[in-house]
Short mmCIF file of C-alpha atoms in Angstrom, two decimals:
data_model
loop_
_atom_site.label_atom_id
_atom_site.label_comp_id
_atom_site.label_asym_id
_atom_site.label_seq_id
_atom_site.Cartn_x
_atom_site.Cartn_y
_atom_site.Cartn_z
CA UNK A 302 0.00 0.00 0.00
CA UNK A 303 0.57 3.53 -0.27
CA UNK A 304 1.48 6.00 3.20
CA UNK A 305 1.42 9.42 2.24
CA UNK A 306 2.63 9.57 5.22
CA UNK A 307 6.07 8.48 4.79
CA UNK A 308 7.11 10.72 2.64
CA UNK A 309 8.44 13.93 3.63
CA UNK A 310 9.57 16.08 0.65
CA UNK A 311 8.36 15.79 -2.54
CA UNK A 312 11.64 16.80 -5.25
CA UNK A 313 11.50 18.92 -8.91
CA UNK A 314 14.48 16.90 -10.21
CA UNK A 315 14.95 18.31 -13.71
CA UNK A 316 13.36 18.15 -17.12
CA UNK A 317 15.18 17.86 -20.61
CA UNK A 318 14.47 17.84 -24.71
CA UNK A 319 15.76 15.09 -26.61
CA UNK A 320 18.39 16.03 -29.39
CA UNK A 321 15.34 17.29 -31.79
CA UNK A 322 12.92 19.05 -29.16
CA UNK A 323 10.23 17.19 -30.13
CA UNK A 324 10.18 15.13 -26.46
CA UNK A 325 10.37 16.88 -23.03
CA UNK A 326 10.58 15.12 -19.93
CA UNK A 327 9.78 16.14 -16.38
CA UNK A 328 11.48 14.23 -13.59
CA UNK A 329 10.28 14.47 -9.37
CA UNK A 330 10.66 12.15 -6.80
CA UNK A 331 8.96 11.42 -3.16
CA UNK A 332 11.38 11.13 -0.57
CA UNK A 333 10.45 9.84 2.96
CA UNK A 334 10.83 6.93 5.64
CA UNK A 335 9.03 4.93 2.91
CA UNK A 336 11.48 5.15 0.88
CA UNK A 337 11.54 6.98 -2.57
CA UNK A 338 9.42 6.88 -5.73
CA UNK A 339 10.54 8.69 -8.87
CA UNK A 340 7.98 9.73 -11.87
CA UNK A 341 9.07 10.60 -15.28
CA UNK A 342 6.43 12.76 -17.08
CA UNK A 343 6.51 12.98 -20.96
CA UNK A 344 5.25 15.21 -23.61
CA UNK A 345 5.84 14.51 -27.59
CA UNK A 346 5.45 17.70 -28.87
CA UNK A 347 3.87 18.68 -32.28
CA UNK A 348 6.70 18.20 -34.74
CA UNK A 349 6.69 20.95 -37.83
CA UNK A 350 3.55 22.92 -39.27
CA UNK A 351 2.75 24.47 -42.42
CA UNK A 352 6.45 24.12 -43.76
CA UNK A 353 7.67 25.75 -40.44
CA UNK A 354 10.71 24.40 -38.96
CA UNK A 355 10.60 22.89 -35.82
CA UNK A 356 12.67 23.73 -32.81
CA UNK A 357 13.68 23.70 -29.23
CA UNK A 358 11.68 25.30 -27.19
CA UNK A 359 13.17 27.70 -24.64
CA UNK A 360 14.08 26.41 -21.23
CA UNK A 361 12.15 29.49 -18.98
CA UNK A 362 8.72 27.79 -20.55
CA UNK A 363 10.12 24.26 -19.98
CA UNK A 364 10.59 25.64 -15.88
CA UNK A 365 7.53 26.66 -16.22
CA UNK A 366 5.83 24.10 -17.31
CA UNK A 367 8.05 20.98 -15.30
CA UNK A 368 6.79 23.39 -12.19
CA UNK A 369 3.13 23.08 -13.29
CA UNK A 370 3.17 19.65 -14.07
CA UNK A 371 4.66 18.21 -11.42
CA UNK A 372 1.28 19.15 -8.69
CA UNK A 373 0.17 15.81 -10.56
CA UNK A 374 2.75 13.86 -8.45
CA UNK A 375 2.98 16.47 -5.30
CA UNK A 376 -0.39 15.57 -4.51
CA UNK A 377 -0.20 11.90 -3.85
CA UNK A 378 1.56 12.83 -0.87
CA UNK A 379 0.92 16.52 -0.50
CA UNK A 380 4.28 17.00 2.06
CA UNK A 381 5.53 19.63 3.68
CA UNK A 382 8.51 20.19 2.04
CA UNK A 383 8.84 21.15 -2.06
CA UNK A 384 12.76 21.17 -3.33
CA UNK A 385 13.37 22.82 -6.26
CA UNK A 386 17.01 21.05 -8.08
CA UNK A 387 16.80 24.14 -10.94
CA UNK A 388 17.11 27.46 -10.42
CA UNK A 389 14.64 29.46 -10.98
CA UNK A 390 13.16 33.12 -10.97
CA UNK A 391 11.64 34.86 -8.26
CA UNK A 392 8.33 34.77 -10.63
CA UNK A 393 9.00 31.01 -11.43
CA UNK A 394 9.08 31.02 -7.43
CA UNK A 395 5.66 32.71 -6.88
CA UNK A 396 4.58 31.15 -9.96
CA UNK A 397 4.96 27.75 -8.34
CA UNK A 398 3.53 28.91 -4.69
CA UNK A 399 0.32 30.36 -5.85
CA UNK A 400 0.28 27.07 -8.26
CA UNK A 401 0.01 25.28 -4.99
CA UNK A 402 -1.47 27.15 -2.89
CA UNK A 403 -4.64 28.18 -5.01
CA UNK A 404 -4.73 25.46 -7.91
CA UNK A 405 -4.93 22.75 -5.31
CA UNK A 406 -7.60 24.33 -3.36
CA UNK A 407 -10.19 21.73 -4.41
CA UNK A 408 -7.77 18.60 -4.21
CA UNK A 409 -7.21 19.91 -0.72
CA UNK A 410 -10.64 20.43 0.59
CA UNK A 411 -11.89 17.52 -0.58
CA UNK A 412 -9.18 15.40 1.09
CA UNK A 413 -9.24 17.68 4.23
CA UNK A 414 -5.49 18.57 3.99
CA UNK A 415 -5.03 22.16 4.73
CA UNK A 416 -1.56 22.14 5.15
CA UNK A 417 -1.24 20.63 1.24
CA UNK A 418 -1.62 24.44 0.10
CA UNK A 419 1.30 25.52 2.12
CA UNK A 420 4.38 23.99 1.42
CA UNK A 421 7.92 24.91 2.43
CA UNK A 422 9.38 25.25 -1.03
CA UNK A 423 13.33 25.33 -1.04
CA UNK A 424 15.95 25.88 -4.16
CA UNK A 425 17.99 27.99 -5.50
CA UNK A 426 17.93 31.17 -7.81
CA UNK A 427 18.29 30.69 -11.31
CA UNK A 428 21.21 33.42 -11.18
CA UNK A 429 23.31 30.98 -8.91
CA UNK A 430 23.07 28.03 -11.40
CA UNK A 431 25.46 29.20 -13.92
CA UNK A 432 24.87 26.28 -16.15
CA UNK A 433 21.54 26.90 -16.75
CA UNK A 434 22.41 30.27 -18.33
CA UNK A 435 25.14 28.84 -20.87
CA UNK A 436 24.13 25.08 -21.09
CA UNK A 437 23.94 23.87 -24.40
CA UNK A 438 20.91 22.77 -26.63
CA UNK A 439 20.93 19.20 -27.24
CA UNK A 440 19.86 16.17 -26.54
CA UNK A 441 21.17 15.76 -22.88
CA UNK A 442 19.32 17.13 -19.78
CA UNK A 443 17.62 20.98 -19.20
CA UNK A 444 17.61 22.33 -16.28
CA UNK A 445 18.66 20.14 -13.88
CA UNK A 446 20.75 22.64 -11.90
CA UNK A 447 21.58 20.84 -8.49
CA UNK A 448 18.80 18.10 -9.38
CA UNK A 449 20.07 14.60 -10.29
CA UNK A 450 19.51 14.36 -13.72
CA UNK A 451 20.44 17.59 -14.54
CA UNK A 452 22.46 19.66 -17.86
CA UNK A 453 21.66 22.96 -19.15
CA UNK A 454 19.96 25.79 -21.38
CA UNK A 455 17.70 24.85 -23.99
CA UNK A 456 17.32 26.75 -27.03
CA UNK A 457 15.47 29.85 -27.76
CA UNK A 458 12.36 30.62 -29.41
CA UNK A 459 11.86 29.63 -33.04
CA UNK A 460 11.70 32.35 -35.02
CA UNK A 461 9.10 32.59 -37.65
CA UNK A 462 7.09 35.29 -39.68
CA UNK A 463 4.08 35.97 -39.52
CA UNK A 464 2.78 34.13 -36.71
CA UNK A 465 -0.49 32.66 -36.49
CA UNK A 466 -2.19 33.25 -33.37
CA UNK A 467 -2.41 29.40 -31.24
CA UNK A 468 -6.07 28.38 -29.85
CA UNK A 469 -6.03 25.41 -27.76
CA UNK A 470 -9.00 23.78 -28.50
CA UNK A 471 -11.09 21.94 -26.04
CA UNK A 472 -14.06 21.24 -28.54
CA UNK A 473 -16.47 22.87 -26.53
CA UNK A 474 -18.19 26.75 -27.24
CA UNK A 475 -15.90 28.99 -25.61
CA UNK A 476 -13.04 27.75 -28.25
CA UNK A 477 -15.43 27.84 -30.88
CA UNK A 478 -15.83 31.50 -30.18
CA UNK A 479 -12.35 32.40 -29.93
CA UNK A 480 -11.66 30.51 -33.29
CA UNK A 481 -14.38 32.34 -35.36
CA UNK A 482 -13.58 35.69 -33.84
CA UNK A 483 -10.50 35.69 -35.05
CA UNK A 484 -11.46 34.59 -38.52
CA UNK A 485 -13.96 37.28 -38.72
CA UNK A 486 -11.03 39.64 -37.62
CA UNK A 487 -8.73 38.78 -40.61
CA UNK A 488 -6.59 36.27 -38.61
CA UNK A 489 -5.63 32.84 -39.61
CA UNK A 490 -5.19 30.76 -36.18
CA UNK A 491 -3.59 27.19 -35.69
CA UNK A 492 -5.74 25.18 -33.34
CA UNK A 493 -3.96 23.02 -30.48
CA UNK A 494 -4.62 20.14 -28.48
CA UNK A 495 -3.26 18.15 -26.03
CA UNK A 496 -4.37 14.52 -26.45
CA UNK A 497 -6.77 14.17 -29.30
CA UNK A 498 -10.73 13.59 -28.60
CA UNK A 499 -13.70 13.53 -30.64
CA UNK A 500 -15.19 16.70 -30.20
CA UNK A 501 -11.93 18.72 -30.51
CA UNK A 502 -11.62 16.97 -34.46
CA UNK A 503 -15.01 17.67 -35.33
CA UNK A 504 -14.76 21.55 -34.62
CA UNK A 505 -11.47 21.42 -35.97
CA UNK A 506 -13.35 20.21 -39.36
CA UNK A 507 -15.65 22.78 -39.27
CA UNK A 508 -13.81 25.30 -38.47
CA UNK A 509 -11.41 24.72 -41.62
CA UNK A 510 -8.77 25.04 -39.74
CA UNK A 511 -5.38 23.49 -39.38
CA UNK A 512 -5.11 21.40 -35.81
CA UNK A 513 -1.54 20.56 -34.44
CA UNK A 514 -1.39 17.97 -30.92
CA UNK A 515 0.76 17.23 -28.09
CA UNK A 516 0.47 14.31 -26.50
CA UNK A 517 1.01 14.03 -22.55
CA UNK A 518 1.85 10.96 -20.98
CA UNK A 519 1.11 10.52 -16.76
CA UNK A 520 3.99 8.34 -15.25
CA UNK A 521 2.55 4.67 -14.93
CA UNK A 522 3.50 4.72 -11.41
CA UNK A 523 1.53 7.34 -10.38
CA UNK A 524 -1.44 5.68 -11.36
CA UNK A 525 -0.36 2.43 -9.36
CA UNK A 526 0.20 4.95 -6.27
CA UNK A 527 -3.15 6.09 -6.84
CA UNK A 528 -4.66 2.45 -7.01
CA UNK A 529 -2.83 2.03 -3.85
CA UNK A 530 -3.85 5.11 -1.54
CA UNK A 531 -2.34 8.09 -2.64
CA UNK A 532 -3.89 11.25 -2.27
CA UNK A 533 -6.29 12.27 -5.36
CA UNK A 534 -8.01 15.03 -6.36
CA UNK A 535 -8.40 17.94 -8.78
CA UNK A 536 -5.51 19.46 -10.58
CA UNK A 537 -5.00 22.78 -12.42
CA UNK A 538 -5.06 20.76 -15.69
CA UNK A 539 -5.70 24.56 -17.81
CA UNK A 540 -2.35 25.81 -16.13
CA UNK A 541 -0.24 22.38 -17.82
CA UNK A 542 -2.47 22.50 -21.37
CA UNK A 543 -1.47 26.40 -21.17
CA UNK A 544 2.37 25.58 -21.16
CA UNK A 545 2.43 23.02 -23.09
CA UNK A 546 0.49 25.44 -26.16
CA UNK A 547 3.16 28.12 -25.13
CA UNK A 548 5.77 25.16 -25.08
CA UNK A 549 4.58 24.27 -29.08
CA UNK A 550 4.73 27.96 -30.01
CA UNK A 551 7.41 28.28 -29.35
CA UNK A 552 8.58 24.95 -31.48
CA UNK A 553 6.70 25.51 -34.37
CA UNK A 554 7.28 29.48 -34.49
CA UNK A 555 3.55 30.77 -33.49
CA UNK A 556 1.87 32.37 -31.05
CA UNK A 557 0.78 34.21 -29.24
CA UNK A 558 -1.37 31.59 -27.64
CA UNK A 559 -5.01 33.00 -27.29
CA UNK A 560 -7.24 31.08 -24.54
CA UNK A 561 -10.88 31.28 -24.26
CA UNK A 562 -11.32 31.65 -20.03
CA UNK A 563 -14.01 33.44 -19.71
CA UNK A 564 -14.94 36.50 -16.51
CA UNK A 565 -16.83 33.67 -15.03
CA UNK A 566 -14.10 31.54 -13.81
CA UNK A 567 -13.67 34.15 -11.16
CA UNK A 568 -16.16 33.30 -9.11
CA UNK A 569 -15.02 30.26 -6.82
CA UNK A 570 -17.28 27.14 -5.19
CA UNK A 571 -17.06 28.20 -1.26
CA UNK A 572 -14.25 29.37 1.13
CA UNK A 573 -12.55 27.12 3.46
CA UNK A 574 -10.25 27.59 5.83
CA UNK A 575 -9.55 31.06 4.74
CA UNK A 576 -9.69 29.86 1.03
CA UNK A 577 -11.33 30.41 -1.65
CA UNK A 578 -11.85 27.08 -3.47
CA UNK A 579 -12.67 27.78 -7.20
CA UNK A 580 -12.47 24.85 -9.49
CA UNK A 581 -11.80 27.09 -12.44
CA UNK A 582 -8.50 29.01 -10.26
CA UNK A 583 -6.42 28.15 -13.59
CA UNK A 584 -9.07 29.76 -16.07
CA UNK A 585 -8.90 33.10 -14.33
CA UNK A 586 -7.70 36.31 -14.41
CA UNK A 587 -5.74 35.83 -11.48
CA UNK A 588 -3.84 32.72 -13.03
CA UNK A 589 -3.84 34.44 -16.50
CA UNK A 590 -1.84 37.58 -14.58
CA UNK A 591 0.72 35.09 -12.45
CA UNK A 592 1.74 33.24 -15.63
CA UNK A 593 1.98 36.74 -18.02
CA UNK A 594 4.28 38.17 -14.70
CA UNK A 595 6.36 34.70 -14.94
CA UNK A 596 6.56 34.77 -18.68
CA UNK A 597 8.10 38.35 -18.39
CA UNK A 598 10.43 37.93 -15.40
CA UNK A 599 11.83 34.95 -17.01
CA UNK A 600 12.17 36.96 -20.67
CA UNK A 601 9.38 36.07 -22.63
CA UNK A 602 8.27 33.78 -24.88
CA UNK A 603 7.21 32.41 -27.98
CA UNK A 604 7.51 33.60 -31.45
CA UNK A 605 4.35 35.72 -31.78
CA UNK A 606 4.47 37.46 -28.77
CA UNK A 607 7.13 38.91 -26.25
CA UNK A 608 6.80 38.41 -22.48
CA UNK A 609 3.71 38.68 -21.06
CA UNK A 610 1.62 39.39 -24.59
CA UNK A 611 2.41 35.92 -25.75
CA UNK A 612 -0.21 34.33 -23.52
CA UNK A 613 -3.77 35.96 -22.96
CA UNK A 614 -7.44 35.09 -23.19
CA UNK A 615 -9.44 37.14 -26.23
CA UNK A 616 -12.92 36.15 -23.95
CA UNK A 617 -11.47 37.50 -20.31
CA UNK A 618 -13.96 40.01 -20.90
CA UNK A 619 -17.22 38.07 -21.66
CA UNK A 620 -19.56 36.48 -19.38
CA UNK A 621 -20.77 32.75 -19.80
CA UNK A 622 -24.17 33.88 -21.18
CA UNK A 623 -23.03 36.67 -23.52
CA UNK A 624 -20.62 33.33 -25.10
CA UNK A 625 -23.32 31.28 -25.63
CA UNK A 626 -25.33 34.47 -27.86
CA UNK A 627 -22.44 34.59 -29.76
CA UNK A 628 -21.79 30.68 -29.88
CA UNK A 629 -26.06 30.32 -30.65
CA UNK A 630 -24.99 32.66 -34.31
CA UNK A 631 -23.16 29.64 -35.05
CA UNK A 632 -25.04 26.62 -36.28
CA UNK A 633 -22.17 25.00 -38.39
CA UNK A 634 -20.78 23.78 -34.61
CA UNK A 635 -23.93 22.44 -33.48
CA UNK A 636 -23.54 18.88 -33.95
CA UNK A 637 -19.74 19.17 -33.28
CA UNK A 638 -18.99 20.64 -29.81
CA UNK A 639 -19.60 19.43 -26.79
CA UNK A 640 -18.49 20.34 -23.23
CA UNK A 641 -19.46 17.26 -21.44
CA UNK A 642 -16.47 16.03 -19.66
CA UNK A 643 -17.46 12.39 -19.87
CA UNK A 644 -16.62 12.67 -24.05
CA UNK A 645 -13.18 13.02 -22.27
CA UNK A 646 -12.09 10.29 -20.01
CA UNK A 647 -9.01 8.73 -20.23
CA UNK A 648 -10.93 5.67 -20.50
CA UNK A 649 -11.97 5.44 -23.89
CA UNK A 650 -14.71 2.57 -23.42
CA UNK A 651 -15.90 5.04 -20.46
CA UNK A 652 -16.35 8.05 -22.64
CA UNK A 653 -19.58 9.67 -24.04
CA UNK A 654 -19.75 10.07 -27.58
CA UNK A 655 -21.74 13.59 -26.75
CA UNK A 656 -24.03 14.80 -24.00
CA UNK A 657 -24.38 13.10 -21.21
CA UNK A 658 -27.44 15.41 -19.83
CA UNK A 659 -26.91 14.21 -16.80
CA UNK A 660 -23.73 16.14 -15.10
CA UNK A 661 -23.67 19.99 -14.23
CA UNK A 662 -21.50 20.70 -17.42
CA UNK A 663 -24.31 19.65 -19.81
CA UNK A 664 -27.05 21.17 -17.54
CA UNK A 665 -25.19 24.54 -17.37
CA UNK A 666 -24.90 24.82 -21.23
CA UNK A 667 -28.27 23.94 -21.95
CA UNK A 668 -29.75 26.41 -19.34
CA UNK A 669 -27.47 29.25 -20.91
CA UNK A 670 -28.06 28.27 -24.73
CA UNK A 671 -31.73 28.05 -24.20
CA UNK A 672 -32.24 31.62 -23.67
CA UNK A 673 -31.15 32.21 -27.20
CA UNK A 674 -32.08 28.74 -28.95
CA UNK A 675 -36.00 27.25 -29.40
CA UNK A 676 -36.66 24.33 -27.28
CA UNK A 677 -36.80 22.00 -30.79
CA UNK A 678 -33.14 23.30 -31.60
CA UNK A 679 -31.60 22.50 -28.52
CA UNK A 680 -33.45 19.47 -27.78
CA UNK A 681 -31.95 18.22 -31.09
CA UNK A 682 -28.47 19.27 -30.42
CA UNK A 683 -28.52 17.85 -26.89
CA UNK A 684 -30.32 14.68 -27.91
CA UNK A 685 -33.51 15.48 -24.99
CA UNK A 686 -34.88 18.09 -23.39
CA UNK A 687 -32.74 19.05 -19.88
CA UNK A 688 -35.24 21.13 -18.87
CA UNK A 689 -38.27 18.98 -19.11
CA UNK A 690 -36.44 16.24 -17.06
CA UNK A 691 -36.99 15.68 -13.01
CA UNK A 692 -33.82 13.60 -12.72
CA UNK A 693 -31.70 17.38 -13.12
CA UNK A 694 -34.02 19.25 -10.60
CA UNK A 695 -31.40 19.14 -7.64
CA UNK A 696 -28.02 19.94 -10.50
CA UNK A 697 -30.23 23.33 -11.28
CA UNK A 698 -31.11 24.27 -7.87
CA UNK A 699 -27.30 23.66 -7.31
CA UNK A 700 -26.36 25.51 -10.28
CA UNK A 701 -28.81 28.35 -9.56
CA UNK A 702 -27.09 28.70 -6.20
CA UNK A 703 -30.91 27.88 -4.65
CA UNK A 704 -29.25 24.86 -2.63
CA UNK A 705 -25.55 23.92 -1.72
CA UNK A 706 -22.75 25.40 -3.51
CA UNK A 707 -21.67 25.93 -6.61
CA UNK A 708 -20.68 22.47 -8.31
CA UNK A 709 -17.50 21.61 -9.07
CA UNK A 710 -17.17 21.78 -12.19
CA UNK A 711 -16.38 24.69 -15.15
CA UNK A 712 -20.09 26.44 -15.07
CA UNK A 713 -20.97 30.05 -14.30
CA UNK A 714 -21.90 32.53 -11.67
CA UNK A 715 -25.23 32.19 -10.10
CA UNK A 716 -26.39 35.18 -11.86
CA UNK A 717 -25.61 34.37 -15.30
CA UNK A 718 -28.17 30.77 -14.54
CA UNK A 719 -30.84 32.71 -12.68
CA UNK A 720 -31.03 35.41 -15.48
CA UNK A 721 -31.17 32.58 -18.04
CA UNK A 722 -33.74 30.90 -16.10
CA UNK A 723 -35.74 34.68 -15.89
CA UNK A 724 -35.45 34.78 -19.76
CA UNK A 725 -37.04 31.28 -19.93
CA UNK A 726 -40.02 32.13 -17.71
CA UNK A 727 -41.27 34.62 -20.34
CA UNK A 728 -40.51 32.90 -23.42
CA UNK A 729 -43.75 30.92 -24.50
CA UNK A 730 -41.04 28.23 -26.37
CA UNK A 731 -39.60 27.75 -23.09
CA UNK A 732 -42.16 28.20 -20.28
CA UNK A 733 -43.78 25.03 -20.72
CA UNK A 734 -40.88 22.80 -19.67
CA UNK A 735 -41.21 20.89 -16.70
CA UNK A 736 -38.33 22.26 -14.80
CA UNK A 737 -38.79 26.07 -15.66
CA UNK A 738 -42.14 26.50 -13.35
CA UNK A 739 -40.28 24.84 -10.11
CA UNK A 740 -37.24 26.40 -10.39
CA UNK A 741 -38.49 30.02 -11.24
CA UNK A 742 -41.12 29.34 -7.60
CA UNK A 743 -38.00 28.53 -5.94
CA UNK A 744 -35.95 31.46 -6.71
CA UNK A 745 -38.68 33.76 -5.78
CA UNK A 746 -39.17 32.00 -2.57
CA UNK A 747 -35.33 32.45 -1.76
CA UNK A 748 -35.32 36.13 -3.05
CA UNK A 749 -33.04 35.47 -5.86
CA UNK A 750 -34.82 37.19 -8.35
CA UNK A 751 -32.11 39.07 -11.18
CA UNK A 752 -32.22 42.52 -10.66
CA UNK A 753 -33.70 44.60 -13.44
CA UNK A 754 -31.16 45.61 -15.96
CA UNK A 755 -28.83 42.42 -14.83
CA UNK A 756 -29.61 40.58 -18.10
CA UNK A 757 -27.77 43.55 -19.77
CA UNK A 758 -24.63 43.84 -17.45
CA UNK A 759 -24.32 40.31 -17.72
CA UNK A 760 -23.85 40.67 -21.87
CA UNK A 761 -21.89 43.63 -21.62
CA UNK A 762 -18.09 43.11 -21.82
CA UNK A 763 -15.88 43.91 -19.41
CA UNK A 764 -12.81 46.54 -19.68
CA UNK A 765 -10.39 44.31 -16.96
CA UNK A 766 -8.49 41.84 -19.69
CA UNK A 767 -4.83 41.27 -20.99
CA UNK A 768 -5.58 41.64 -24.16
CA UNK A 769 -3.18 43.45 -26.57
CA UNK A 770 -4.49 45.54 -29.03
CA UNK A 771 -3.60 44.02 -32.08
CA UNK A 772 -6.30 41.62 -31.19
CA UNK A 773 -9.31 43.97 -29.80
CA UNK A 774 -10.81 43.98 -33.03
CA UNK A 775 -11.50 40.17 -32.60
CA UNK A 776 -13.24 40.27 -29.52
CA UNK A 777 -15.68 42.74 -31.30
CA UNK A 778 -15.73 40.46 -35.19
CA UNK A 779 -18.93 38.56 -33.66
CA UNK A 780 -20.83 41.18 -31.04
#
């Protein structure tokens, strides 16, 4: 079996590029009275595009992004002490501490370890590592500073012009928007994927646009651990898919990478122990502004965009409902996207070829689509009628913030559901639906009844976002 409790420090080793860049590796070990594990992650990266050569990536986005990747393994013992054997940057250093201490909020309510946020993280500065700063590119190992499999500097950023802006692509609405924005604003994006599922190929199609993938690999052995007690939980999976895009920008010679996080992320699930526990920490703002400060303390990155400017989201200032008006102008995607998570377990006899209608993902998308959809559309896209359907009474009341908290899961304010709900009560099309009666009673009873003129607000975007102006024009192409 697996003790979390006998380990005692939980070790960044060092990460390196094989002789062609294509294949970075990650390398951490536990360390304890039980002994020691060690994990090897692994990430084949997209190899050439469009005639563009392919190259190392730079070794301040491979830090970054053997720092992100590594909560995976911290987390099956969560203990107290983090070592760091590469130097790094004191933004690589707060980078990695609010990593921790807010990305594994969730993992560490729901396994009641408090003390799994705060860490004693020790290392040293990436200006007292002199090989790191002069290593060579090549095929031995990055990074490794005082860490045991350590070598030195990988190469810089491809360089490439003109770059095409880099969407990951998670086949759902928010991409979709993002894509199609930039289309209608004169841009030609690459979409990007890590792993390859169903939905994220049929958009792809649609969009007519070209799709590159990385492929991440989990160390086999943390899976046994798992199977054999470790700790489990939530990571900030956005935060890794974000470095690994910025990671194949930077090979293939594009960027900057544009995200799709919405304003809504902001809002977290509940607070605990003087936490706020948001399942979406690594869609917002907040994480979008600690990776932009690391990416400029460490010297930027990627070929489209310098420092901070080659990583921002073009829907930071859009609300959940105002996306799905734009994403409901766009029937070509309708039998293509889906956001239900269970169309993307790792298990692939496990998976859902589409909606599930059964988990708060699908509920929350129908409930903000139907507002600006008929009730025969929708039901066709989803394959039944959410709202006509007891069995998702308690996920609305949830989702409506009329009972419990918000779920965990990526789904919206309260206010952007009980305005959609508000808009359903006086839509003939709508009205009729089984749920729409009970749930609008309810949030009278409770007093949750939108304000006049919320409905508005809520579709109005917002001036706090990151993103450079080159790209406003996008964010406007489908308003």
């Amino acid at each position: 079996m697996f003790d979390p409790a006998g380990f005692s420090e939980f070790s960044y080793e060092g990460y390196s590029f094989d002789s062609t860049g294509e294949t970075f590796r990650a390398f951490y070990s536990l360390l304890g009275q039980a002994g020691s594990i060690e994990f090897v992650e692994t990430i084949r990266l997209p190899n050439g595009n469009q005639g563009r050569p392919a190259g190392v990536p730079s070794a301040r986005t491979a830090r970054l992004l053997a720092l992100a990747s590594g909560l995976s393994y911290y987390k099956a013992a969560a203990p107290g002490t983090v070592r760091v054997g590469f130097g790094l940057t004191d933004g690589e250093h707060t980078f990695l501490s609010e990593l921790i201490r807010n990305g594994l909020g969730e993992f560490a309510f729901r396994n009641q370890l408090p003390g799994a946020l705060t860490p004693q993280i020790t290392g040293k500065r990436l200006d007292e590592v002199p090989d790191e700063i002069t290593g060579a590119v090549g095929g031995g190992a990055a990074g490794g500073g005082s860490g045991a499999r350590g070598g030195g500097e990988a190469g810089g950023a491809v360089a490439a012009a003109p770059a095409a802006p880099l969407v990951p692509v998670g086949g759902g609405k928010d991409s979709v928007v993002t894509i199609e924005s930039l289309k209608a604003a004169g841009f030609d994006p690459v979409l990007f994927s890590v792993n390859t599922f169903a939905p994220i190929t049929r958009c792809a199609r649609v969009s007519g646009q070209p799709l590159v993938s990385a492929q991440r690999s989990i160390d086999p052995a943390l899976l046994e651990a798992n199977r054999q007690g470790a700790h489990n939980g939530h990571v900030p999976v956005t935060a890794v898919v974000s470095l690994i895009a910025l990671m194949a920008a930077e090979r293939l010679g594009l960027g900057p990478v544009v995200m799709s996080n919405e304003r809504s992320a902001e809002y977290g699930n509940l607070s605990w122990n003087g936490h706020t526990i948001n399942h979406q920490w690594s869609k917002s703002i907040h994480f979008e502004a600690l990776l932009r400060s690391a990416l400029e303390s460490s010297g930027g990155a990627a070929s489209g965009g310098t420092g901070a400017d080659a990583y921002f989201s073009l829907l930071r200032p859009l609300s959940e409902l105002e996306i799905a008006r734009r994403f409901a102008g766009l029937p070509a995607y309708f039998e293509a996207f889906t956001s239900c998570n269970r169309s993307f377990r790792i298990d692939e006899s496990k998976r859902a070829s589409s909606w599930c209608r059964e988990c708060p993902k699908c509920q929350f998308v129908f409930l903000v689509l139907a507002p600006f959809l008929s009730s025969g559309r929708l039901t066709e896209i989803f394959g039944g009628n959410m709202l006509d359907d007891p069995a998702n009474l308690d996920g609305y009341l949830e989702i409506l913030g009329l009972r419990g908290h918000k779920p965990f899961e990526c789904v919206g304010e309260y206010d952007e559901a009980l305005v959609a709900l508000a808009l359903l009560g006086r839509d003939p099309g709508w009205v009729q639906a089984r749920l729409v009666g009970p749930l609008t009673d309810e949030m009278h009873a409770k007093g949750q009844t939108p304000a006049p003129g919320l409905d508005a607000a809520l579709l109005e975007p917002s001036a706090t976002h990151f993103i450079p102006r080159p790209f406003r024009e996008a964010l406007d192409a489908l308003g």
